[in-house]
Amino acid sequence: MQTIAFIFITWKSVLLGALLFLITFSISLAIVSVIMVKIPPDYFQKDRPRKLWADKPKAVRYLGMFGKNLLGVVLVVLGILMSVPGVPGQGILTILLGIMLLDFPGKQRLENRLVSRPQVLSTINKLRHKFGKPKLVLD
């Protein structure tokens, strides 16, 4: 004997889903926007120094690197999920943000490849312009 489960969709559940969609979309857009506005314009240039807390004790540096990489992995996964049609959020920008936090060989090339996409760079520079920040400088 087979059991069939029915899913009843009510107006209440549709409205709750729409509300959650709007909230998660707004939060992800706000976080990505703040960070894209705050990064220095030369962040994606090759000769920019990249040491995290170089003047701090080793334990603090390692803890900071672990936390930064963990957050980076979470953001990449969330960005991939947001890239799926029907899921709210800025998928590519969230993936870029996660990659910016990760430490791995070839990171800079991947970042530059993502940011140099015309649509991504244009979106970031328009956002930066709205907040009076200079455009990103790429190599």
mmCIF file of N, CA and C in Angstrom:
data_model
loop_
_atom_site.group_PDB
_atom_site.id
_atom_site.type_symbol
_atom_site.label_atom_id
_atom_site.label_comp_id
_atom_site.label_asym_id
_atom_site.label_seq_id
_atom_site.Cartn_x
_atom_site.Cartn_y
_atom_site.Cartn_z
ATOM 1 N N MET A 1 0.845 -1.174 0.000
ATOM 2 C CA MET A 1 0.000 0.000 0.000
ATOM 3 C C MET A 1 0.897 1.246 0.000
ATOM 4 N N GLN A 2 0.572 2.154 -0.843
ATOM 5 C CA GLN A 2 1.369 3.355 -0.997
ATOM 6 C C GLN A 2 0.637 4.543 -0.377
ATOM 7 N N THR A 3 1.397 5.361 0.355
ATOM 8 C CA THR A 3 0.815 6.546 0.965
ATOM 9 C C THR A 3 1.113 7.741 0.079
ATOM 10 N N ILE A 4 0.117 8.518 -0.179
ATOM 11 C CA ILE A 4 0.291 9.719 -0.988
ATOM 12 C C ILE A 4 0.127 10.923 -0.072
ATOM 13 N N ALA A 5 1.140 11.782 -0.095
ATOM 14 C CA ALA A 5 1.093 12.994 0.724
ATOM 15 C C ALA A 5 0.625 14.153 -0.148
ATOM 16 N N PHE A 6 -0.280 14.916 0.358
ATOM 17 C CA PHE A 6 -0.776 16.084 -0.349
ATOM 18 C C PHE A 6 -0.211 17.340 0.305
ATOM 19 N N ILE A 7 0.174 18.264 -0.518
ATOM 20 C CA ILE A 7 0.640 19.555 -0.018
ATOM 21 C C ILE A 7 -0.438 20.574 -0.353
ATOM 22 N N PHE A 8 -0.960 21.188 0.677
ATOM 23 C CA PHE A 8 -1.988 22.197 0.478
ATOM 24 C C PHE A 8 -1.331 23.566 0.513
ATOM 25 N N ILE A 9 -1.521 24.309 -0.539
ATOM 26 C CA ILE A 9 -0.970 25.656 -0.611
ATOM 27 C C ILE A 9 -2.112 26.617 -0.298
ATOM 28 N N THR A 10 -1.876 27.416 0.735
ATOM 29 C CA THR A 10 -2.869 28.405 1.126
ATOM 30 C C THR A 10 -2.318 29.802 0.843
ATOM 31 N N TRP A 11 -3.194 30.780 0.872
ATOM 32 C CA TRP A 11 -2.739 32.162 0.685
ATOM 33 C C TRP A 11 -1.754 32.566 1.765
ATOM 34 N N LYS A 12 -1.967 32.045 2.942
ATOM 35 C CA LYS A 12 -1.069 32.367 4.055
ATOM 36 C C LYS A 12 0.341 31.865 3.760
ATOM 37 N N SER A 13 0.471 30.633 3.247
ATOM 38 C CA SER A 13 1.800 30.091 2.953
ATOM 39 C C SER A 13 2.441 30.807 1.764
ATOM 40 N N VAL A 14 1.645 31.220 0.789
ATOM 41 C CA VAL A 14 2.175 31.968 -0.357
ATOM 42 C C VAL A 14 2.690 33.328 0.096
ATOM 43 N N LEU A 15 1.931 34.003 0.936
ATOM 44 C CA LEU A 15 2.364 35.308 1.450
ATOM 45 C C LEU A 15 3.603 35.178 2.328
ATOM 46 N N LEU A 16 3.657 34.130 3.134
ATOM 47 C CA LEU A 16 4.839 33.900 3.961
ATOM 48 C C LEU A 16 6.062 33.644 3.078
ATOM 49 N N GLY A 17 5.899 32.852 2.029
ATOM 50 C CA GLY A 17 6.991 32.589 1.097
ATOM 51 C C GLY A 17 7.462 33.857 0.407
ATOM 52 N N ALA A 18 6.512 34.694 -0.024
ATOM 53 C CA ALA A 18 6.870 35.956 -0.673
ATOM 54 C C ALA A 18 7.594 36.886 0.295
ATOM 55 N N LEU A 19 7.150 36.911 1.541
ATOM 56 C CA LEU A 19 7.800 37.744 2.557
ATOM 57 C C LEU A 19 9.229 37.266 2.824
ATOM 58 N N LEU A 20 9.404 35.969 2.957
ATOM 59 C CA LEU A 20 10.756 35.418 3.159
ATOM 60 C C LEU A 20 11.649 35.715 1.957
ATOM 61 N N PHE A 21 11.095 35.618 0.757
ATOM 62 C CA PHE A 21 11.834 35.946 -0.459
ATOM 63 C C PHE A 21 12.335 37.383 -0.398
ATOM 64 N N LEU A 22 11.450 38.319 -0.081
ATOM 65 C CA LEU A 22 11.821 39.735 -0.023
ATOM 66 C C LEU A 22 12.856 40.018 1.065
ATOM 67 N N ILE A 23 12.692 39.390 2.216
ATOM 68 C CA ILE A 23 13.628 39.609 3.319
ATOM 69 C C ILE A 23 15.012 39.085 2.968
ATOM 70 N N THR A 24 15.095 37.838 2.482
ATOM 71 C CA THR A 24 16.411 37.269 2.166
ATOM 72 C C THR A 24 17.067 38.002 1.001
ATOM 73 N N PHE A 25 16.284 38.411 0.022
ATOM 74 C CA PHE A 25 16.826 39.170 -1.098
ATOM 75 C C PHE A 25 17.395 40.499 -0.608
ATOM 76 N N SER A 26 16.652 41.192 0.236
ATOM 77 C CA SER A 26 17.096 42.494 0.753
ATOM 78 C C SER A 26 18.358 42.367 1.593
ATOM 79 N N ILE A 27 18.406 41.365 2.445
ATOM 80 C CA ILE A 27 19.583 41.169 3.301
ATOM 81 C C ILE A 27 20.805 40.850 2.465
ATOM 82 N N SER A 28 20.675 39.923 1.523
ATOM 83 C CA SER A 28 21.841 39.559 0.710
ATOM 84 C C SER A 28 22.301 40.739 -0.137
ATOM 85 N N LEU A 29 21.381 41.486 -0.687
ATOM 86 C CA LEU A 29 21.734 42.655 -1.488
ATOM 87 C C LEU A 29 22.429 43.713 -0.631
ATOM 88 N N ALA A 30 21.947 43.921 0.581
ATOM 89 C CA ALA A 30 22.553 44.912 1.473
ATOM 90 C C ALA A 30 23.980 44.521 1.854
ATOM 91 N N ILE A 31 24.188 43.273 2.214
ATOM 92 C CA ILE A 31 25.525 42.819 2.626
ATOM 93 C C ILE A 31 26.517 42.934 1.474
ATOM 94 N N VAL A 32 26.128 42.419 0.324
ATOM 95 C CA VAL A 32 27.013 42.469 -0.839
ATOM 96 C C VAL A 32 27.289 43.922 -1.226
ATOM 97 N N SER A 33 26.278 44.761 -1.195
ATOM 98 C CA SER A 33 26.448 46.168 -1.562
ATOM 99 C C SER A 33 27.415 46.885 -0.630
ATOM 100 N N VAL A 34 27.256 46.690 0.656
ATOM 101 C CA VAL A 34 28.138 47.357 1.627
ATOM 102 C C VAL A 34 29.590 46.965 1.385
ATOM 103 N N ILE A 35 29.837 45.692 1.180
ATOM 104 C CA ILE A 35 31.215 45.244 1.003
ATOM 105 C C ILE A 35 31.782 45.725 -0.323
ATOM 106 N N MET A 36 31.000 45.687 -1.385
ATOM 107 C CA MET A 36 31.497 46.143 -2.684
ATOM 108 C C MET A 36 31.782 47.650 -2.678
ATOM 109 N N VAL A 37 31.075 48.390 -1.852
ATOM 110 C CA VAL A 37 31.328 49.826 -1.742
ATOM 111 C C VAL A 37 32.549 50.084 -0.856
ATOM 112 N N LYS A 38 32.751 49.268 0.166
ATOM 113 C CA LYS A 38 33.825 49.494 1.131
ATOM 114 C C LYS A 38 35.218 49.080 0.638
ATOM 115 N N ILE A 39 35.303 48.124 -0.311
ATOM 116 C CA ILE A 39 36.637 47.687 -0.739
ATOM 117 C C ILE A 39 37.357 48.825 -1.454
ATOM 118 N N PRO A 40 38.682 48.884 -1.314
ATOM 119 C CA PRO A 40 39.429 49.943 -1.997
ATOM 120 C C PRO A 40 39.379 49.737 -3.517
ATOM 121 N N PRO A 41 39.473 50.812 -4.283
ATOM 122 C CA PRO A 41 39.376 50.692 -5.745
ATOM 123 C C PRO A 41 40.466 49.815 -6.357
ATOM 124 N N ASP A 42 41.599 49.699 -5.681
ATOM 125 C CA ASP A 42 42.706 48.890 -6.222
ATOM 126 C C ASP A 42 42.722 47.457 -5.673
ATOM 127 N N TYR A 43 41.648 47.023 -5.050
ATOM 128 C CA TYR A 43 41.601 45.704 -4.419
ATOM 129 C C TYR A 43 41.957 44.582 -5.388
ATOM 130 N N PHE A 44 41.590 44.685 -6.639
ATOM 131 C CA PHE A 44 41.797 43.612 -7.607
ATOM 132 C C PHE A 44 43.096 43.750 -8.397
ATOM 133 N N GLN A 45 43.979 44.655 -8.003
ATOM 134 C CA GLN A 45 45.260 44.792 -8.685
ATOM 135 C C GLN A 45 46.272 43.804 -8.093
ATOM 136 N N LYS A 46 47.174 43.320 -8.947
ATOM 137 C CA LYS A 46 48.116 42.264 -8.557
ATOM 138 C C LYS A 46 49.128 42.716 -7.509
ATOM 139 N N ASP A 47 49.569 43.961 -7.580
ATOM 140 C CA ASP A 47 50.645 44.417 -6.689
ATOM 141 C C ASP A 47 50.154 44.918 -5.329
ATOM 142 N N ARG A 48 48.873 44.762 -5.043
ATOM 143 C CA ARG A 48 48.317 45.204 -3.761
ATOM 144 C C ARG A 48 48.701 44.232 -2.651
ATOM 145 N N PRO A 49 49.257 44.723 -1.508
ATOM 146 C CA PRO A 49 49.603 43.820 -0.403
ATOM 147 C C PRO A 49 48.366 43.150 0.186
ATOM 148 N N ARG A 50 48.489 41.877 0.591
ATOM 149 C CA ARG A 50 47.325 41.100 1.028
ATOM 150 C C ARG A 50 47.531 40.418 2.380
ATOM 151 N N LYS A 51 48.301 40.954 3.247
ATOM 152 C CA LYS A 51 48.531 40.331 4.554
ATOM 153 C C LYS A 51 47.418 40.698 5.530
ATOM 154 N N LEU A 52 46.823 39.673 6.157
ATOM 155 C CA LEU A 52 45.768 39.879 7.142
ATOM 156 C C LEU A 52 46.397 39.997 8.526
ATOM 157 N N TRP A 53 46.215 41.096 9.167
ATOM 158 C CA TRP A 53 46.680 41.335 10.530
ATOM 159 C C TRP A 53 48.140 40.935 10.716
ATOM 160 N N ALA A 54 49.008 41.442 9.869
ATOM 161 C CA ALA A 54 50.430 41.078 9.910
ATOM 162 C C ALA A 54 51.075 41.476 11.236
ATOM 163 N N ASP A 55 50.550 42.486 11.908
ATOM 164 C CA ASP A 55 51.144 42.964 13.156
ATOM 165 C C ASP A 55 50.574 42.276 14.399
ATOM 166 N N LYS A 56 49.683 41.320 14.247
ATOM 167 C CA LYS A 56 49.053 40.614 15.379
ATOM 168 C C LYS A 56 49.813 39.329 15.703
ATOM 169 N N PRO A 57 49.614 38.794 16.919
ATOM 170 C CA PRO A 57 50.244 37.509 17.270
ATOM 171 C C PRO A 57 49.760 36.382 16.350
ATOM 172 N N LYS A 58 50.590 35.325 16.244
ATOM 173 C CA LYS A 58 50.278 34.212 15.340
ATOM 174 C C LYS A 58 48.914 33.591 15.611
ATOM 175 N N ALA A 59 48.581 33.398 16.880
ATOM 176 C CA ALA A 59 47.303 32.754 17.227
ATOM 177 C C ALA A 59 46.122 33.576 16.707
ATOM 178 N N VAL A 60 46.195 34.892 16.848
ATOM 179 C CA VAL A 60 45.128 35.770 16.376
ATOM 180 C C VAL A 60 45.046 35.726 14.847
ATOM 181 N N ARG A 61 46.224 35.729 14.191
ATOM 182 C CA ARG A 61 46.241 35.663 12.726
ATOM 183 C C ARG A 61 45.613 34.367 12.220
ATOM 184 N N TYR A 62 45.986 33.241 12.831
ATOM 185 C CA TYR A 62 45.442 31.952 12.394
ATOM 186 C C TYR A 62 43.946 31.852 12.666
ATOM 187 N N LEU A 63 43.512 32.346 13.812
ATOM 188 C CA LEU A 63 42.090 32.347 14.126
ATOM 189 C C LEU A 63 41.322 33.237 13.146
ATOM 190 N N GLY A 64 41.890 34.390 12.840
ATOM 191 C CA GLY A 64 41.275 35.297 11.871
ATOM 192 C C GLY A 64 41.212 34.668 10.488
ATOM 193 N N MET A 65 42.291 33.994 10.076
ATOM 194 C CA MET A 65 42.308 33.333 8.767
ATOM 195 C C MET A 65 41.279 32.206 8.713
ATOM 196 N N PHE A 66 41.150 31.449 9.799
ATOM 197 C CA PHE A 66 40.174 30.361 9.837
ATOM 198 C C PHE A 66 38.751 30.916 9.714
ATOM 199 N N GLY A 67 38.443 31.957 10.505
ATOM 200 C CA GLY A 67 37.107 32.560 10.462
ATOM 201 C C GLY A 67 36.795 33.170 9.108
ATOM 202 N N LYS A 68 37.795 33.830 8.524
ATOM 203 C CA LYS A 68 37.620 34.458 7.218
ATOM 204 C C LYS A 68 37.361 33.403 6.145
ATOM 205 N N ASN A 69 38.104 32.306 6.174
ATOM 206 C CA ASN A 69 37.914 31.242 5.185
ATOM 207 C C ASN A 69 36.588 30.515 5.387
ATOM 208 N N LEU A 70 36.197 30.312 6.626
ATOM 209 C CA LEU A 70 34.916 29.666 6.904
ATOM 210 C C LEU A 70 33.762 30.524 6.361
ATOM 211 N N LEU A 71 33.817 31.819 6.619
ATOM 212 C CA LEU A 71 32.803 32.725 6.089
ATOM 213 C C LEU A 71 32.820 32.734 4.567
ATOM 214 N N GLY A 72 34.007 32.661 3.985
ATOM 215 C CA GLY A 72 34.129 32.614 2.525
ATOM 216 C C GLY A 72 33.453 31.394 1.935
ATOM 217 N N VAL A 73 33.651 30.229 2.551
ATOM 218 C CA VAL A 73 33.018 29.001 2.065
ATOM 219 C C VAL A 73 31.497 29.119 2.162
ATOM 220 N N VAL A 74 31.015 29.636 3.278
ATOM 221 C CA VAL A 74 29.562 29.803 3.460
ATOM 222 C C VAL A 74 28.997 30.729 2.375
ATOM 223 N N LEU A 75 29.691 31.825 2.088
ATOM 224 C CA LEU A 75 29.203 32.767 1.080
ATOM 225 C C LEU A 75 29.235 32.172 -0.325
ATOM 226 N N VAL A 76 30.263 31.385 -0.640
ATOM 227 C CA VAL A 76 30.314 30.744 -1.958
ATOM 228 C C VAL A 76 29.139 29.778 -2.114
ATOM 229 N N VAL A 77 28.880 28.977 -1.085
ATOM 230 C CA VAL A 77 27.761 28.029 -1.141
ATOM 231 C C VAL A 77 26.438 28.774 -1.280
ATOM 232 N N LEU A 78 26.248 29.834 -0.491
ATOM 233 C CA LEU A 78 25.021 30.637 -0.595
ATOM 234 C C LEU A 78 24.900 31.281 -1.972
ATOM 235 N N GLY A 79 26.015 31.747 -2.513
ATOM 236 C CA GLY A 79 25.998 32.349 -3.846
ATOM 237 C C GLY A 79 25.597 31.358 -4.920
ATOM 238 N N ILE A 80 26.096 30.129 -4.790
ATOM 239 C CA ILE A 80 25.719 29.084 -5.749
ATOM 240 C C ILE A 80 24.218 28.811 -5.644
ATOM 241 N N LEU A 81 23.724 28.734 -4.406
ATOM 242 C CA LEU A 81 22.283 28.523 -4.228
ATOM 243 C C LEU A 81 21.471 29.685 -4.790
ATOM 244 N N MET A 82 21.966 30.913 -4.621
ATOM 245 C CA MET A 82 21.247 32.081 -5.119
ATOM 246 C C MET A 82 21.302 32.186 -6.636
ATOM 247 N N SER A 83 22.229 31.469 -7.256
ATOM 248 C CA SER A 83 22.324 31.485 -8.716
ATOM 249 C C SER A 83 21.264 30.604 -9.368
ATOM 250 N N VAL A 84 20.626 29.765 -8.576
ATOM 251 C CA VAL A 84 19.565 28.903 -9.091
ATOM 252 C C VAL A 84 18.332 29.761 -9.353
ATOM 253 N N PRO A 85 17.713 29.606 -10.522
ATOM 254 C CA PRO A 85 16.511 30.407 -10.809
ATOM 255 C C PRO A 85 15.420 30.208 -9.745
ATOM 256 N N GLY A 86 14.810 31.300 -9.341
ATOM 257 C CA GLY A 86 13.741 31.253 -8.354
ATOM 258 C C GLY A 86 14.209 31.468 -6.924
ATOM 259 N N VAL A 87 15.521 31.479 -6.711
ATOM 260 C CA VAL A 87 16.063 31.707 -5.370
ATOM 261 C C VAL A 87 16.525 33.158 -5.305
ATOM 262 N N PRO A 88 16.110 33.895 -4.267
ATOM 263 C CA PRO A 88 16.428 35.322 -4.211
ATOM 264 C C PRO A 88 17.889 35.586 -3.887
ATOM 265 N N GLY A 89 18.423 36.663 -4.435
ATOM 266 C CA GLY A 89 19.756 37.100 -4.062
ATOM 267 C C GLY A 89 20.649 37.362 -5.259
ATOM 268 N N GLN A 90 21.777 37.954 -4.980
ATOM 269 C CA GLN A 90 22.787 38.278 -5.977
ATOM 270 C C GLN A 90 23.815 37.160 -6.003
ATOM 271 N N GLY A 91 23.564 36.110 -6.749
ATOM 272 C CA GLY A 91 24.402 34.913 -6.740
ATOM 273 C C GLY A 91 25.850 35.162 -7.106
ATOM 274 N N ILE A 92 26.115 35.740 -8.279
ATOM 275 C CA ILE A 92 27.489 35.935 -8.747
ATOM 276 C C ILE A 92 28.250 36.861 -7.814
ATOM 277 N N LEU A 93 27.615 37.944 -7.374
ATOM 278 C CA LEU A 93 28.303 38.875 -6.473
ATOM 279 C C LEU A 93 28.582 38.225 -5.118
ATOM 280 N N THR A 94 27.687 37.375 -4.644
ATOM 281 C CA THR A 94 27.905 36.682 -3.372
ATOM 282 C C THR A 94 29.034 35.670 -3.510
ATOM 283 N N ILE A 95 29.102 34.969 -4.637
ATOM 284 C CA ILE A 95 30.211 34.050 -4.887
ATOM 285 C C ILE A 95 31.522 34.831 -4.913
ATOM 286 N N LEU A 96 31.528 35.979 -5.600
ATOM 287 C CA LEU A 96 32.731 36.816 -5.661
ATOM 288 C C LEU A 96 33.151 37.252 -4.267
ATOM 289 N N LEU A 97 32.206 37.659 -3.460
ATOM 290 C CA LEU A 97 32.496 38.076 -2.093
ATOM 291 C C LEU A 97 33.099 36.925 -1.298
ATOM 292 N N GLY A 98 32.537 35.724 -1.434
ATOM 293 C CA GLY A 98 33.084 34.552 -0.750
ATOM 294 C C GLY A 98 34.487 34.240 -1.204
ATOM 295 N N ILE A 99 34.731 34.325 -2.508
ATOM 296 C CA ILE A 99 36.070 34.056 -3.045
ATOM 297 C C ILE A 99 37.066 35.083 -2.532
ATOM 298 N N MET A 100 36.613 36.337 -2.391
ATOM 299 C CA MET A 100 37.498 37.378 -1.869
ATOM 300 C C MET A 100 37.978 37.039 -0.460
ATOM 301 N N LEU A 101 37.169 36.321 0.303
ATOM 302 C CA LEU A 101 37.541 35.980 1.677
ATOM 303 C C LEU A 101 38.408 34.721 1.759
ATOM 304 N N LEU A 102 38.346 33.866 0.758
ATOM 305 C CA LEU A 102 39.083 32.601 0.793
ATOM 306 C C LEU A 102 40.554 32.798 0.453
ATOM 307 N N ASP A 103 41.384 31.889 0.955
ATOM 308 C CA ASP A 103 42.802 31.850 0.624
ATOM 309 C C ASP A 103 43.079 30.539 -0.097
ATOM 310 N N PHE A 104 43.440 30.617 -1.371
ATOM 311 C CA PHE A 104 43.798 29.423 -2.137
ATOM 312 C C PHE A 104 44.640 29.854 -3.334
ATOM 313 N N PRO A 105 45.462 28.942 -3.851
ATOM 314 C CA PRO A 105 46.288 29.283 -5.020
ATOM 315 C C PRO A 105 45.404 29.608 -6.233
ATOM 316 N N GLY A 106 45.754 30.654 -6.949
ATOM 317 C CA GLY A 106 44.995 31.049 -8.135
ATOM 318 C C GLY A 106 43.790 31.920 -7.832
ATOM 319 N N LYS A 107 43.652 32.314 -6.574
ATOM 320 C CA LYS A 107 42.499 33.121 -6.153
ATOM 321 C C LYS A 107 42.427 34.439 -6.918
ATOM 322 N N GLN A 108 43.562 35.098 -7.038
ATOM 323 C CA GLN A 108 43.579 36.413 -7.672
ATOM 324 C C GLN A 108 43.152 36.333 -9.144
ATOM 325 N N ARG A 109 43.592 35.305 -9.851
ATOM 326 C CA ARG A 109 43.185 35.130 -11.252
ATOM 327 C C ARG A 109 41.680 34.917 -11.360
ATOM 328 N N LEU A 110 41.136 34.082 -10.458
ATOM 329 C CA LEU A 110 39.700 33.808 -10.479
ATOM 330 C C LEU A 110 38.900 35.066 -10.161
ATOM 331 N N GLU A 111 39.337 35.808 -9.148
ATOM 332 C CA GLU A 111 38.665 37.076 -8.804
ATOM 333 C C GLU A 111 38.656 38.016 -10.007
ATOM 334 N N ASN A 112 39.834 38.178 -10.616
ATOM 335 C CA ASN A 112 39.935 39.090 -11.754
ATOM 336 C C ASN A 112 39.066 38.639 -12.921
ATOM 337 N N ARG A 113 38.982 37.321 -13.141
ATOM 338 C CA ARG A 113 38.145 36.816 -14.218
ATOM 339 C C ARG A 113 36.670 37.111 -13.952
ATOM 340 N N LEU A 114 36.241 36.939 -12.687
ATOM 341 C CA LEU A 114 34.844 37.224 -12.338
ATOM 342 C C LEU A 114 34.530 38.714 -12.434
ATOM 343 N N VAL A 115 35.410 39.536 -11.861
ATOM 344 C CA VAL A 115 35.151 40.980 -11.818
ATOM 345 C C VAL A 115 35.272 41.605 -13.197
ATOM 346 N N SER A 116 36.118 41.058 -14.054
ATOM 347 C CA SER A 116 36.305 41.665 -15.368
ATOM 348 C C SER A 116 35.161 41.355 -16.334
ATOM 349 N N ARG A 117 34.218 40.514 -15.909
ATOM 350 C CA ARG A 117 33.023 40.307 -16.740
ATOM 351 C C ARG A 117 32.296 41.642 -16.820
ATOM 352 N N PRO A 118 31.977 42.099 -18.028
ATOM 353 C CA PRO A 118 31.413 43.450 -18.186
ATOM 354 C C PRO A 118 30.177 43.716 -17.319
ATOM 355 N N GLN A 119 29.282 42.765 -17.224
ATOM 356 C CA GLN A 119 28.052 42.989 -16.459
ATOM 357 C C GLN A 119 28.351 43.102 -14.961
ATOM 358 N N VAL A 120 29.271 42.270 -14.466
ATOM 359 C CA VAL A 120 29.625 42.310 -13.044
ATOM 360 C C VAL A 120 30.333 43.619 -12.715
ATOM 361 N N LEU A 121 31.348 43.980 -13.517
ATOM 362 C CA LEU A 121 32.094 45.215 -13.273
ATOM 363 C C LEU A 121 31.188 46.431 -13.373
ATOM 364 N N SER A 122 30.308 46.446 -14.349
ATOM 365 C CA SER A 122 29.378 47.566 -14.519
ATOM 366 C C SER A 122 28.454 47.699 -13.306
ATOM 367 N N THR A 123 27.935 46.576 -12.823
ATOM 368 C CA THR A 123 27.041 46.604 -11.653
ATOM 369 C C THR A 123 27.771 47.132 -10.424
ATOM 370 N N ILE A 124 28.989 46.640 -10.208
ATOM 371 C CA ILE A 124 29.765 47.085 -9.042
ATOM 372 C C ILE A 124 30.093 48.569 -9.155
ATOM 373 N N ASN A 125 30.533 49.017 -10.324
ATOM 374 C CA ASN A 125 30.908 50.427 -10.490
ATOM 375 C C ASN A 125 29.710 51.364 -10.386
ATOM 376 N N LYS A 126 28.540 50.933 -10.862
ATOM 377 C CA LYS A 126 27.326 51.752 -10.693
ATOM 378 C C LYS A 126 26.989 51.901 -9.212
ATOM 379 N N LEU A 127 27.106 50.812 -8.487
ATOM 380 C CA LEU A 127 26.840 50.837 -7.049
ATOM 381 C C LEU A 127 27.827 51.756 -6.340
ATOM 382 N N ARG A 128 29.104 51.633 -6.675
ATOM 383 C CA ARG A 128 30.129 52.479 -6.054
ATOM 384 C C ARG A 128 29.883 53.952 -6.391
ATOM 385 N N HIS A 129 29.460 54.237 -7.624
ATOM 386 C CA HIS A 129 29.188 55.616 -8.040
ATOM 387 C C HIS A 129 28.058 56.230 -7.213
ATOM 388 N N LYS A 130 27.025 55.432 -6.920
ATOM 389 C CA LYS A 130 25.899 55.926 -6.120
ATOM 390 C C LYS A 130 26.343 56.401 -4.740
ATOM 391 N N PHE A 131 27.416 55.784 -4.219
ATOM 392 C CA PHE A 131 27.906 56.133 -2.882
ATOM 393 C C PHE A 131 29.144 57.025 -2.943
ATOM 394 N N GLY A 132 29.421 57.586 -4.107
ATOM 395 C CA GLY A 132 30.531 58.520 -4.241
ATOM 396 C C GLY A 132 31.897 57.863 -4.164
ATOM 397 N N LYS A 133 31.997 56.608 -4.483
ATOM 398 C CA LYS A 133 33.270 55.886 -4.441
ATOM 399 C C LYS A 133 33.827 55.782 -5.859
ATOM 400 N N PRO A 134 35.154 55.788 -6.001
ATOM 401 C CA PRO A 134 35.733 55.663 -7.347
ATOM 402 C C PRO A 134 35.524 54.260 -7.918
ATOM 403 N N LYS A 135 35.587 54.178 -9.249
ATOM 404 C CA LYS A 135 35.435 52.898 -9.921
ATOM 405 C C LYS A 135 36.570 51.957 -9.533
ATOM 406 N N LEU A 136 36.310 50.659 -9.655
ATOM 407 C CA LEU A 136 37.349 49.667 -9.409
ATOM 408 C C LEU A 136 38.413 49.770 -10.506
ATOM 409 N N VAL A 137 39.670 49.603 -10.108
ATOM 410 C CA VAL A 137 40.774 49.636 -11.048
ATOM 411 C C VAL A 137 41.251 48.199 -11.254
ATOM 412 N N LEU A 138 41.185 47.726 -12.494
ATOM 413 C CA LEU A 138 41.633 46.372 -12.810
ATOM 414 C C LEU A 138 42.958 46.414 -13.560
ATOM 415 N N ASP A 139 43.694 45.320 -13.495
ATOM 416 C CA ASP A 139 44.962 45.216 -14.253
ATOM 417 C C ASP A 139 44.690 45.054 -15.722
#
